Tab-separated table of N, CA, C and O in Angstrom:
chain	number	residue	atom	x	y	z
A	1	UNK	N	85.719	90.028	92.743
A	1	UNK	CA	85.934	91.115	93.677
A	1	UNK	C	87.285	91.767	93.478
A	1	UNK	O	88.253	91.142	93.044
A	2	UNK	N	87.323	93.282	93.871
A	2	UNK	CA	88.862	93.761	93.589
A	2	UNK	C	89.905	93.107	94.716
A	2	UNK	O	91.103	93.378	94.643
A	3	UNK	N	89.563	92.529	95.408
A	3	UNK	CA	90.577	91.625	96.321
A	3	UNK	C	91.503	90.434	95.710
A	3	UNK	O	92.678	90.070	95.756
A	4	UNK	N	90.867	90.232	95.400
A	4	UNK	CA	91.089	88.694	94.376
A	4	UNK	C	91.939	88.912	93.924
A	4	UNK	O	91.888	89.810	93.083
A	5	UNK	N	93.256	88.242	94.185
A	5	UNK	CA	94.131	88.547	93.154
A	5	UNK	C	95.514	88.570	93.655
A	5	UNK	O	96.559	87.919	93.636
A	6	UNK	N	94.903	89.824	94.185
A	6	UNK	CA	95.754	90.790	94.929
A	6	UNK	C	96.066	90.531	96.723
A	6	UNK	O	96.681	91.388	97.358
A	7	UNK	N	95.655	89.509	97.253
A	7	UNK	CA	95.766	89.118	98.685
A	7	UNK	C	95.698	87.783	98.855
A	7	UNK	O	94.970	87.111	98.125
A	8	UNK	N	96.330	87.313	99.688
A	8	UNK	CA	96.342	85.638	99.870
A	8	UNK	C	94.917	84.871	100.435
A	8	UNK	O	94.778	84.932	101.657
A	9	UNK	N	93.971	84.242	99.763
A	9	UNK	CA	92.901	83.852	99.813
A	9	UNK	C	92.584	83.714	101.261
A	9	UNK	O	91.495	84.020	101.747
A	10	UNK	N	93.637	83.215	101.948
A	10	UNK	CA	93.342	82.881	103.562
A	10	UNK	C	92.945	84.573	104.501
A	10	UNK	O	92.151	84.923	105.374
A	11	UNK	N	93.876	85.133	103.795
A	11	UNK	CA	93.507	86.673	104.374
A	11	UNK	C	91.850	87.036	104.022
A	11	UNK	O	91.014	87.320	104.880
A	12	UNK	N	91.592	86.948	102.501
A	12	UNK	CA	90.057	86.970	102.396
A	12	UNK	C	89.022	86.401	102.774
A	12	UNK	O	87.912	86.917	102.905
A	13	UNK	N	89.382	85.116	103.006
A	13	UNK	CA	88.313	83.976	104.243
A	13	UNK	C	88.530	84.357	105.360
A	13	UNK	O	87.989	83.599	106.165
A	14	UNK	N	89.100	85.231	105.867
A	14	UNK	CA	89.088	85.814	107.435
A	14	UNK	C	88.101	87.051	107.277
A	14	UNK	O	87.003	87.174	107.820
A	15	UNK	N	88.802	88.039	106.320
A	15	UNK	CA	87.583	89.051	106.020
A	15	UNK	C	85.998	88.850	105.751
A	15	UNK	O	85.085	89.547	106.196
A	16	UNK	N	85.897	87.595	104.817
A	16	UNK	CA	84.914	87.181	104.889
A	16	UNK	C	84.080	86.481	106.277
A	16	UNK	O	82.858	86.568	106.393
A	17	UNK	N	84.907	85.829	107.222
A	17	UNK	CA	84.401	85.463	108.504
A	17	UNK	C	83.777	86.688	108.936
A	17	UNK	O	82.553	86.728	109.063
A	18	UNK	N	84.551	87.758	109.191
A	18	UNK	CA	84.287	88.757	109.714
A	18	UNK	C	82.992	89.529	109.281
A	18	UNK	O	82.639	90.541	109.887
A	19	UNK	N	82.321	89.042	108.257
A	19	UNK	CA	81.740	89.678	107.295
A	19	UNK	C	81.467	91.168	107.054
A	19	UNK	O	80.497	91.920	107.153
A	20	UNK	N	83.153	91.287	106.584
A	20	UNK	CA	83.391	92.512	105.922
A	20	UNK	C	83.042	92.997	104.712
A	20	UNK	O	83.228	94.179	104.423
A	21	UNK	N	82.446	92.034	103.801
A	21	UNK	CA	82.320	92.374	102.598
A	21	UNK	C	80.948	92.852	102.441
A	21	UNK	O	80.283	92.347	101.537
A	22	UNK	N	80.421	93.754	103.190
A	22	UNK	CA	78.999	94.148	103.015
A	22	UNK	C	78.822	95.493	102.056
A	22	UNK	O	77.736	96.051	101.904
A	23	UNK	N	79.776	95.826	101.577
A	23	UNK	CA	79.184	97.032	101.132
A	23	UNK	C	79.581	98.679	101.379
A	23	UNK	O	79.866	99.641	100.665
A	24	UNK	N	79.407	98.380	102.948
A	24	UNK	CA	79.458	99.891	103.436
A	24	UNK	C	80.623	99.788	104.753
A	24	UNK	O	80.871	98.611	105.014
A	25	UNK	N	81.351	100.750	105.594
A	25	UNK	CA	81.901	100.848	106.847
A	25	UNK	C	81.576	100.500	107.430
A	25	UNK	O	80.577	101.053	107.888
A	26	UNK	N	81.967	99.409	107.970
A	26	UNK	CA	81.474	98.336	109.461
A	26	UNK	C	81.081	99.454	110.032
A	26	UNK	O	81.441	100.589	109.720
A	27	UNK	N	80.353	99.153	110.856
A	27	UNK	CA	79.749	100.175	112.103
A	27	UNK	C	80.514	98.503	113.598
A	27	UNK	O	80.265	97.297	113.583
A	28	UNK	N	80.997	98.955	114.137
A	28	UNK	CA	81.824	97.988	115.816
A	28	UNK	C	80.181	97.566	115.904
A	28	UNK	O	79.588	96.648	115.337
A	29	UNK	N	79.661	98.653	116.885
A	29	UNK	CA	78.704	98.081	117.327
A	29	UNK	C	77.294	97.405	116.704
A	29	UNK	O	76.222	97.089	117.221
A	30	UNK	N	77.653	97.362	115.784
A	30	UNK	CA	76.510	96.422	115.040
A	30	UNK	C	76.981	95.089	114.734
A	30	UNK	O	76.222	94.127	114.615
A	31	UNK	N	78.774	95.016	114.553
A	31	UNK	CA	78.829	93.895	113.889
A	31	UNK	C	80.177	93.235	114.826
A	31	UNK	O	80.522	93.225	116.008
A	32	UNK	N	80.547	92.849	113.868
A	32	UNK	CA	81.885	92.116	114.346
A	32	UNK	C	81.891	90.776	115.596
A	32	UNK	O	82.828	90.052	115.932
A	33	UNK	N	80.601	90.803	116.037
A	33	UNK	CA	80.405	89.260	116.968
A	33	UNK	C	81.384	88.314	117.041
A	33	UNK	O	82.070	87.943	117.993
A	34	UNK	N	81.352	87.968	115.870
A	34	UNK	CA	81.900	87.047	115.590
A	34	UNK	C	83.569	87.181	116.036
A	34	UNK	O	84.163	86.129	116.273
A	35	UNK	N	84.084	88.088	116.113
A	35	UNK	CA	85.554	88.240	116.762
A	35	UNK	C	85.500	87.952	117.774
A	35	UNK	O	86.506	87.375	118.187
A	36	UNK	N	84.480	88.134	118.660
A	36	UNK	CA	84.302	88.222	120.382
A	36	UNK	C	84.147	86.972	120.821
A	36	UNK	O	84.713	86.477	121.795
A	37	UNK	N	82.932	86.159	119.687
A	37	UNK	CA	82.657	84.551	120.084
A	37	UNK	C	84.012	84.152	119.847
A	37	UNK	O	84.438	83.662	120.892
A	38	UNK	N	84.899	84.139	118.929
A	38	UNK	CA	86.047	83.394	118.731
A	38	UNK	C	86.911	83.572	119.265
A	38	UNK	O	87.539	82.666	119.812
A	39	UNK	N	87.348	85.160	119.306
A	39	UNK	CA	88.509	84.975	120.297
A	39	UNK	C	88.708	86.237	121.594
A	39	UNK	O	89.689	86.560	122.264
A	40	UNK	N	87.381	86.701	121.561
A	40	UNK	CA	87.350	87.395	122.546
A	40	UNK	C	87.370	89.394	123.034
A	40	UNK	O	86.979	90.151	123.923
A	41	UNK	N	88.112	89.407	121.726
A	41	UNK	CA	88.560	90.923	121.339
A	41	UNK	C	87.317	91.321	120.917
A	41	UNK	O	86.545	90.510	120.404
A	42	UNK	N	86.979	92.697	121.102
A	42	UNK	CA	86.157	93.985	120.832
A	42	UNK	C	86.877	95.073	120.332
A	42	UNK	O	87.859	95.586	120.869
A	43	UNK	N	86.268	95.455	119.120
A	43	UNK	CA	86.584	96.630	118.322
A	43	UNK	C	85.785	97.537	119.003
A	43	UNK	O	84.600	97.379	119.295
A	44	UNK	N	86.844	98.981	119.365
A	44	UNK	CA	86.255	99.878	120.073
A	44	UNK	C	86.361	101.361	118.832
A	44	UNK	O	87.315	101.809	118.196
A	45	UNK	N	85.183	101.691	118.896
A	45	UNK	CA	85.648	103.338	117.682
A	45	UNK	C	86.380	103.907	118.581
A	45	UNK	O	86.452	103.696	119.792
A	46	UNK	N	87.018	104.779	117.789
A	46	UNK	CA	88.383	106.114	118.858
A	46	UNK	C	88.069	106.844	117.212
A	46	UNK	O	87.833	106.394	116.091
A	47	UNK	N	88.233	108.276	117.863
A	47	UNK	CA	88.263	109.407	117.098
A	47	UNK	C	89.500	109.514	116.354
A	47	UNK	O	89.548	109.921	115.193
A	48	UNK	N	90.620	109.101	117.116
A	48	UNK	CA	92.066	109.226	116.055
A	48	UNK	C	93.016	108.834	117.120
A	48	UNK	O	92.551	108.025	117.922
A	49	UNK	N	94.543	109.309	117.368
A	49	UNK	CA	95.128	108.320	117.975
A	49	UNK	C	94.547	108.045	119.715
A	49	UNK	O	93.695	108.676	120.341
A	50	UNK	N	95.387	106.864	120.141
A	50	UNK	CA	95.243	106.820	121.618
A	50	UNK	C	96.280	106.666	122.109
A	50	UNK	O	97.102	105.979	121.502
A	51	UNK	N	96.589	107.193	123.264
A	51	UNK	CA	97.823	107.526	123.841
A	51	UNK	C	98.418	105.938	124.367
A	51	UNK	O	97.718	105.025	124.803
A	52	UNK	N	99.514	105.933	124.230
A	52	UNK	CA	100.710	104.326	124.473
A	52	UNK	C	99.897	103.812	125.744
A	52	UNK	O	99.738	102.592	125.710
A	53	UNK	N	99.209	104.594	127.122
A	53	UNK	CA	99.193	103.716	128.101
A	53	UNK	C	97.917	103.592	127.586
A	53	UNK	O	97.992	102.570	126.905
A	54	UNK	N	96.863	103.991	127.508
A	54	UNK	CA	95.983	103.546	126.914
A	54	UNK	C	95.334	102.547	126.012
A	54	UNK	O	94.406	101.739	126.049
A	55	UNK	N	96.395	103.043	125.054
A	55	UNK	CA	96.805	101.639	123.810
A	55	UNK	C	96.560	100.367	124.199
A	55	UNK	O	95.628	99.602	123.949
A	56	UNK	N	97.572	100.255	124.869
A	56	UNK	CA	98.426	99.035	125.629
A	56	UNK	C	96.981	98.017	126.811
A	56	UNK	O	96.735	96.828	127.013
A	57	UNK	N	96.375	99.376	127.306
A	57	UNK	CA	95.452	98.754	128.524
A	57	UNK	C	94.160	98.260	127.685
A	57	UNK	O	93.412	97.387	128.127
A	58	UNK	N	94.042	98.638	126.938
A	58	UNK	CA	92.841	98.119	126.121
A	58	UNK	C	93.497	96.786	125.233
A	58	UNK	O	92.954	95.707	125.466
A	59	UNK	N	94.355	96.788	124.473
A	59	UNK	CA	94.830	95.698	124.522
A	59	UNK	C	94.925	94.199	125.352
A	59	UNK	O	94.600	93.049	125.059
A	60	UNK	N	95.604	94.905	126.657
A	60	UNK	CA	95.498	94.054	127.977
A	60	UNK	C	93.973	93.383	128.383
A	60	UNK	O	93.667	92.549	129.234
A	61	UNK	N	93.185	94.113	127.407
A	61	UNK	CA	91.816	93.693	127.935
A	61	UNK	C	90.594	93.328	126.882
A	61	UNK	O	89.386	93.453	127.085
A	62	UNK	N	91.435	92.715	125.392
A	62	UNK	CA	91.559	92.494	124.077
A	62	UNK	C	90.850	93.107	123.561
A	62	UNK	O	90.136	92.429	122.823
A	63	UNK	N	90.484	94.868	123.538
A	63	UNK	CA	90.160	95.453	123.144
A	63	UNK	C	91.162	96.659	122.380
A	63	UNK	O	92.008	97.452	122.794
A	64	UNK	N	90.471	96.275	120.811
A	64	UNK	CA	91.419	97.145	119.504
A	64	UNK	C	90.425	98.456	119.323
A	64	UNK	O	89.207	98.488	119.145
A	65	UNK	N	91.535	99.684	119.449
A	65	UNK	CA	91.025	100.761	119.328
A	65	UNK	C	90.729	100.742	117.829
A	65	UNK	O	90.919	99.638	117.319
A	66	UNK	N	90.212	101.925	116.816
A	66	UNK	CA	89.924	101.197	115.424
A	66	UNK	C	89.294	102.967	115.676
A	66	UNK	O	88.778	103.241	116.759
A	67	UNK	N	89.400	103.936	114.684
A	67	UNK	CA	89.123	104.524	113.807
A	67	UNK	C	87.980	104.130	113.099
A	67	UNK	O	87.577	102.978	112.932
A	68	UNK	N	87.180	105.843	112.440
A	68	UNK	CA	86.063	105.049	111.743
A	68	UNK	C	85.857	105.894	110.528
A	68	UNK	O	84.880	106.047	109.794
A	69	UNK	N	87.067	106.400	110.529
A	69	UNK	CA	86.806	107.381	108.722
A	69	UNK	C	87.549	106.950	107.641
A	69	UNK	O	88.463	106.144	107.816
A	70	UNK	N	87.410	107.172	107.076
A	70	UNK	CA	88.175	106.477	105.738
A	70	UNK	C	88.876	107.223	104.445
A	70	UNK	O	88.270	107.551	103.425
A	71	UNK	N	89.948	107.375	104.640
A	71	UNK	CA	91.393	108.309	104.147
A	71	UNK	C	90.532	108.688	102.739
A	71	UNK	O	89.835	107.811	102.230
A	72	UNK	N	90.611	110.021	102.141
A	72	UNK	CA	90.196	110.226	100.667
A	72	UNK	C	91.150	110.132	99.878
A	72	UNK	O	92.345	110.056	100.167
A	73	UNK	N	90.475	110.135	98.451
A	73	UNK	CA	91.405	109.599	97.401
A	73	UNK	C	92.886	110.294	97.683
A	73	UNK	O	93.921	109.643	97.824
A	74	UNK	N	92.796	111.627	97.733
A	74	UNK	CA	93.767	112.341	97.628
A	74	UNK	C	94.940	111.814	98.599
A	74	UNK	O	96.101	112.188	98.432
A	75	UNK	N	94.569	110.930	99.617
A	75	UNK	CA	95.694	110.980	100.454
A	75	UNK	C	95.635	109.074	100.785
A	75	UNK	O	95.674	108.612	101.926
A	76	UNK	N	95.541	108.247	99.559
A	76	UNK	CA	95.476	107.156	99.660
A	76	UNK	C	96.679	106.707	99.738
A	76	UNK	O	96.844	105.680	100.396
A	77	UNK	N	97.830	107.343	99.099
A	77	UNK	CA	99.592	107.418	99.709
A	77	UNK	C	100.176	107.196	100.819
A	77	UNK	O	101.170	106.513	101.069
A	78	UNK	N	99.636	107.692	101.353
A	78	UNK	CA	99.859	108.084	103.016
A	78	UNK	C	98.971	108.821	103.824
A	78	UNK	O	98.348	109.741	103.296
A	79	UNK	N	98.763	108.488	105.392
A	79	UNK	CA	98.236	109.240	105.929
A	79	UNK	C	98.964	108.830	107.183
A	79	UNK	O	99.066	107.647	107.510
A	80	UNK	N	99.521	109.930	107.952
A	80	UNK	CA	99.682	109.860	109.305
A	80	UNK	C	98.767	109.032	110.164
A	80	UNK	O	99.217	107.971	110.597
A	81	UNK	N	97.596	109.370	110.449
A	81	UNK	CA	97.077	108.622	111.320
A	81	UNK	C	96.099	107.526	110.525
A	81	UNK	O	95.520	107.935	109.518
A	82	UNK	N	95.902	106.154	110.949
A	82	UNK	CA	95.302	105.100	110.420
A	82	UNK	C	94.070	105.004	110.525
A	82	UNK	O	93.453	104.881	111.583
A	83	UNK	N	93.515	105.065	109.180
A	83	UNK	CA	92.271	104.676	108.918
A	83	UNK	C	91.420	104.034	109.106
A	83	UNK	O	91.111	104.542	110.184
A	84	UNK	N	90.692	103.260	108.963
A	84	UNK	CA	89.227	101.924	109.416
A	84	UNK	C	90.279	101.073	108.285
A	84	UNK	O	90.883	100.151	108.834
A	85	UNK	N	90.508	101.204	107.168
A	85	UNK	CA	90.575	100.499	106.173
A	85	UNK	C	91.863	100.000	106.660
A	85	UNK	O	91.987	98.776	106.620
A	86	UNK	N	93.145	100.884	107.246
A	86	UNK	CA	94.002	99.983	107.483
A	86	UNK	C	93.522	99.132	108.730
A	86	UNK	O	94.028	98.055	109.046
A	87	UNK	N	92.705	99.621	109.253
A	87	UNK	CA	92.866	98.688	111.034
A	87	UNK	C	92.039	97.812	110.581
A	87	UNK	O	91.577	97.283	111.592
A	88	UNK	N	91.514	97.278	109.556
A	88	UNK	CA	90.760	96.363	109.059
A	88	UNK	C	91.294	95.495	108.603
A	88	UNK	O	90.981	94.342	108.900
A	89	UNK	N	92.315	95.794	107.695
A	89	UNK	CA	92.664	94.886	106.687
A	89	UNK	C	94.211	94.800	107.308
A	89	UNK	O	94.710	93.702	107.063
A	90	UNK	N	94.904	95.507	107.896
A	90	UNK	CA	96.196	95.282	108.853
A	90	UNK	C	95.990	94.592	110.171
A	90	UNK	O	96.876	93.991	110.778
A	91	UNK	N	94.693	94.737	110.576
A	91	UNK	CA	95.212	94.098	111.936
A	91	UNK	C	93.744	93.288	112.092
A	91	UNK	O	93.731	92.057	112.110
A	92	UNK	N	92.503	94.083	112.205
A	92	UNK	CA	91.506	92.991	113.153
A	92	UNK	C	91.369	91.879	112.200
A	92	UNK	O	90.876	90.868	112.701
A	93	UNK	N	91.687	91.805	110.920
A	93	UNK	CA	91.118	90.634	110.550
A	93	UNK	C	92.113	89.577	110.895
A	93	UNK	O	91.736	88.408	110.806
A	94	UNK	N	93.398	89.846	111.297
A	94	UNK	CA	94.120	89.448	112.026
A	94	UNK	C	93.656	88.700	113.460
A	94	UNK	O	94.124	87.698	114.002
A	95	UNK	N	92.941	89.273	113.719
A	95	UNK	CA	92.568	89.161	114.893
A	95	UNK	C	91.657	88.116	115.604
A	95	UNK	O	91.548	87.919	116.815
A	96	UNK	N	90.857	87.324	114.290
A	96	UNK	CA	90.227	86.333	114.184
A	96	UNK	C	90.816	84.693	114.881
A	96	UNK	O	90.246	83.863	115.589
A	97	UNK	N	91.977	84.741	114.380
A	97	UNK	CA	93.219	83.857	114.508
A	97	UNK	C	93.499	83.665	115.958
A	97	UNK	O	93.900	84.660	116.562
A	98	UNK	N	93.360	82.588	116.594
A	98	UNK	CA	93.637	82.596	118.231
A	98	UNK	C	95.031	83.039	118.484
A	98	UNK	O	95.497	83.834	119.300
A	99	UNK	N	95.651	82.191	117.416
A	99	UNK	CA	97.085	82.741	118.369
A	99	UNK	C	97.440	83.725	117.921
A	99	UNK	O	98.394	84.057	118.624
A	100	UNK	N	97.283	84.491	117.128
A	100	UNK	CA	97.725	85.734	116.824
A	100	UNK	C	96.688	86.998	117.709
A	100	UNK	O	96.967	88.194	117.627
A	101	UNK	N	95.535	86.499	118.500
A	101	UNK	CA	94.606	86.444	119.277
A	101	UNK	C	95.317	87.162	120.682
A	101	UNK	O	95.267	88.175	121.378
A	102	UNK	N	96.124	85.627	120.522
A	102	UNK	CA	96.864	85.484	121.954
A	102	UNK	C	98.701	86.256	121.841
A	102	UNK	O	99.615	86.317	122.663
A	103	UNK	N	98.568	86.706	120.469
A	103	UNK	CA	100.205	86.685	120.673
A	103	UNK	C	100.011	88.782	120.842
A	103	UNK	O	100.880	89.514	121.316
A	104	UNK	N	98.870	89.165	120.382
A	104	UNK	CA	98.805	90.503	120.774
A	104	UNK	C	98.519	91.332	121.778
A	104	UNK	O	98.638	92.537	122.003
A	105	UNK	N	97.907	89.906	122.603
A	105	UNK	CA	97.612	90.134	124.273
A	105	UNK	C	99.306	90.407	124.880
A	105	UNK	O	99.843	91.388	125.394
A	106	UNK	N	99.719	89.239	124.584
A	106	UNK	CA	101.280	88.917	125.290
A	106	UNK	C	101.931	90.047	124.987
A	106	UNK	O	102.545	90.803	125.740
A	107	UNK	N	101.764	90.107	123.898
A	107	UNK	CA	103.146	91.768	123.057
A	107	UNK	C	102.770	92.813	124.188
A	107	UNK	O	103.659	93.304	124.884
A	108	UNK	N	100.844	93.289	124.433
A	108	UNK	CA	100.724	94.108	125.403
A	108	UNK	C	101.254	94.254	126.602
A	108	UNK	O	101.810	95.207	127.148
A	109	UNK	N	100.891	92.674	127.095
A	109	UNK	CA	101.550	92.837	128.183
A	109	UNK	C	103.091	93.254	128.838
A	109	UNK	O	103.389	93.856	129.869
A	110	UNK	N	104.098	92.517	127.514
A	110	UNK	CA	105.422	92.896	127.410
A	110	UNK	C	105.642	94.581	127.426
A	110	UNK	O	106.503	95.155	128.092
A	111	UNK	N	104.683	95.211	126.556
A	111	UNK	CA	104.840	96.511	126.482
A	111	UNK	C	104.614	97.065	127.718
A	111	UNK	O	105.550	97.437	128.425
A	112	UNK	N	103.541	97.151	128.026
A	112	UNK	CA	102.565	97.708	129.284
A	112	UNK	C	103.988	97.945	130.527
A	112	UNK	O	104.356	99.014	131.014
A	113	UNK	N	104.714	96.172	130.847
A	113	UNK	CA	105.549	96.715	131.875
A	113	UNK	C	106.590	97.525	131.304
A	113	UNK	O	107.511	97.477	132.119
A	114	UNK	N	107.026	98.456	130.044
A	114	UNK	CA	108.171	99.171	129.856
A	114	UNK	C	107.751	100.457	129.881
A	114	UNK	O	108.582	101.356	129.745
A	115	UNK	N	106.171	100.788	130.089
A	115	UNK	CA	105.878	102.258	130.103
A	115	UNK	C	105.729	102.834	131.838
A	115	UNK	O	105.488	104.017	132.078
């Protein structure tokens, strides 16, 4: 696989939990169970950003906002706003992990009271 190699195997046995490696763009509501049985969080689609209190309250309620398009070649450099591919591979598969589960609840909450 083009992963191989290039990412620390433990990161790819999470992706693989997740069973990301299907092929095509997760679709939330078809898949991802398996985050919810383990640690509770729901991937929610959002059109593009969500505003800080928002952010934060869905968080509070272990729900990750997540994008569902996927940056074209041309702008694989950079893109202002984050893709499926980063919120995939930056954070929910992250997300599998209890305490990192639990440590993004807490960060919310820390945040939540400064807004």
């Amino acid at each position: 696989r083009i992963f191989e190699g290039r990412i620390v195997q433990e990161h790819i046995d999470k992706l693989k939990r997740l069973n990301i490696f299907s092929g095509h763009i997760p679709k939330f509501e078809n898949g991802l169970g398996i985050l919810y049985n383990v640690t509770g969080w729901e991937i929610i689609a959002v059109p593009g950003f969500v505003p800080e209190d928002i952010f934060f309250k869905m968080f509070l309620n272990r729900k990750f906002p997540s994008t569902t398009f996927l940056r074209t070649p041309e702008k694989v450099d950079y893109l202002q706003e984050p893709d499926i591919f980063h919120h995939i591979f930056g954070h929910i598969s992250l997300l599998i992990l209890p305490v990192f589960a639990d440590y993004m609840e807490a960060f919310a909450k820390d945040c939540s009271q400064s807004i």
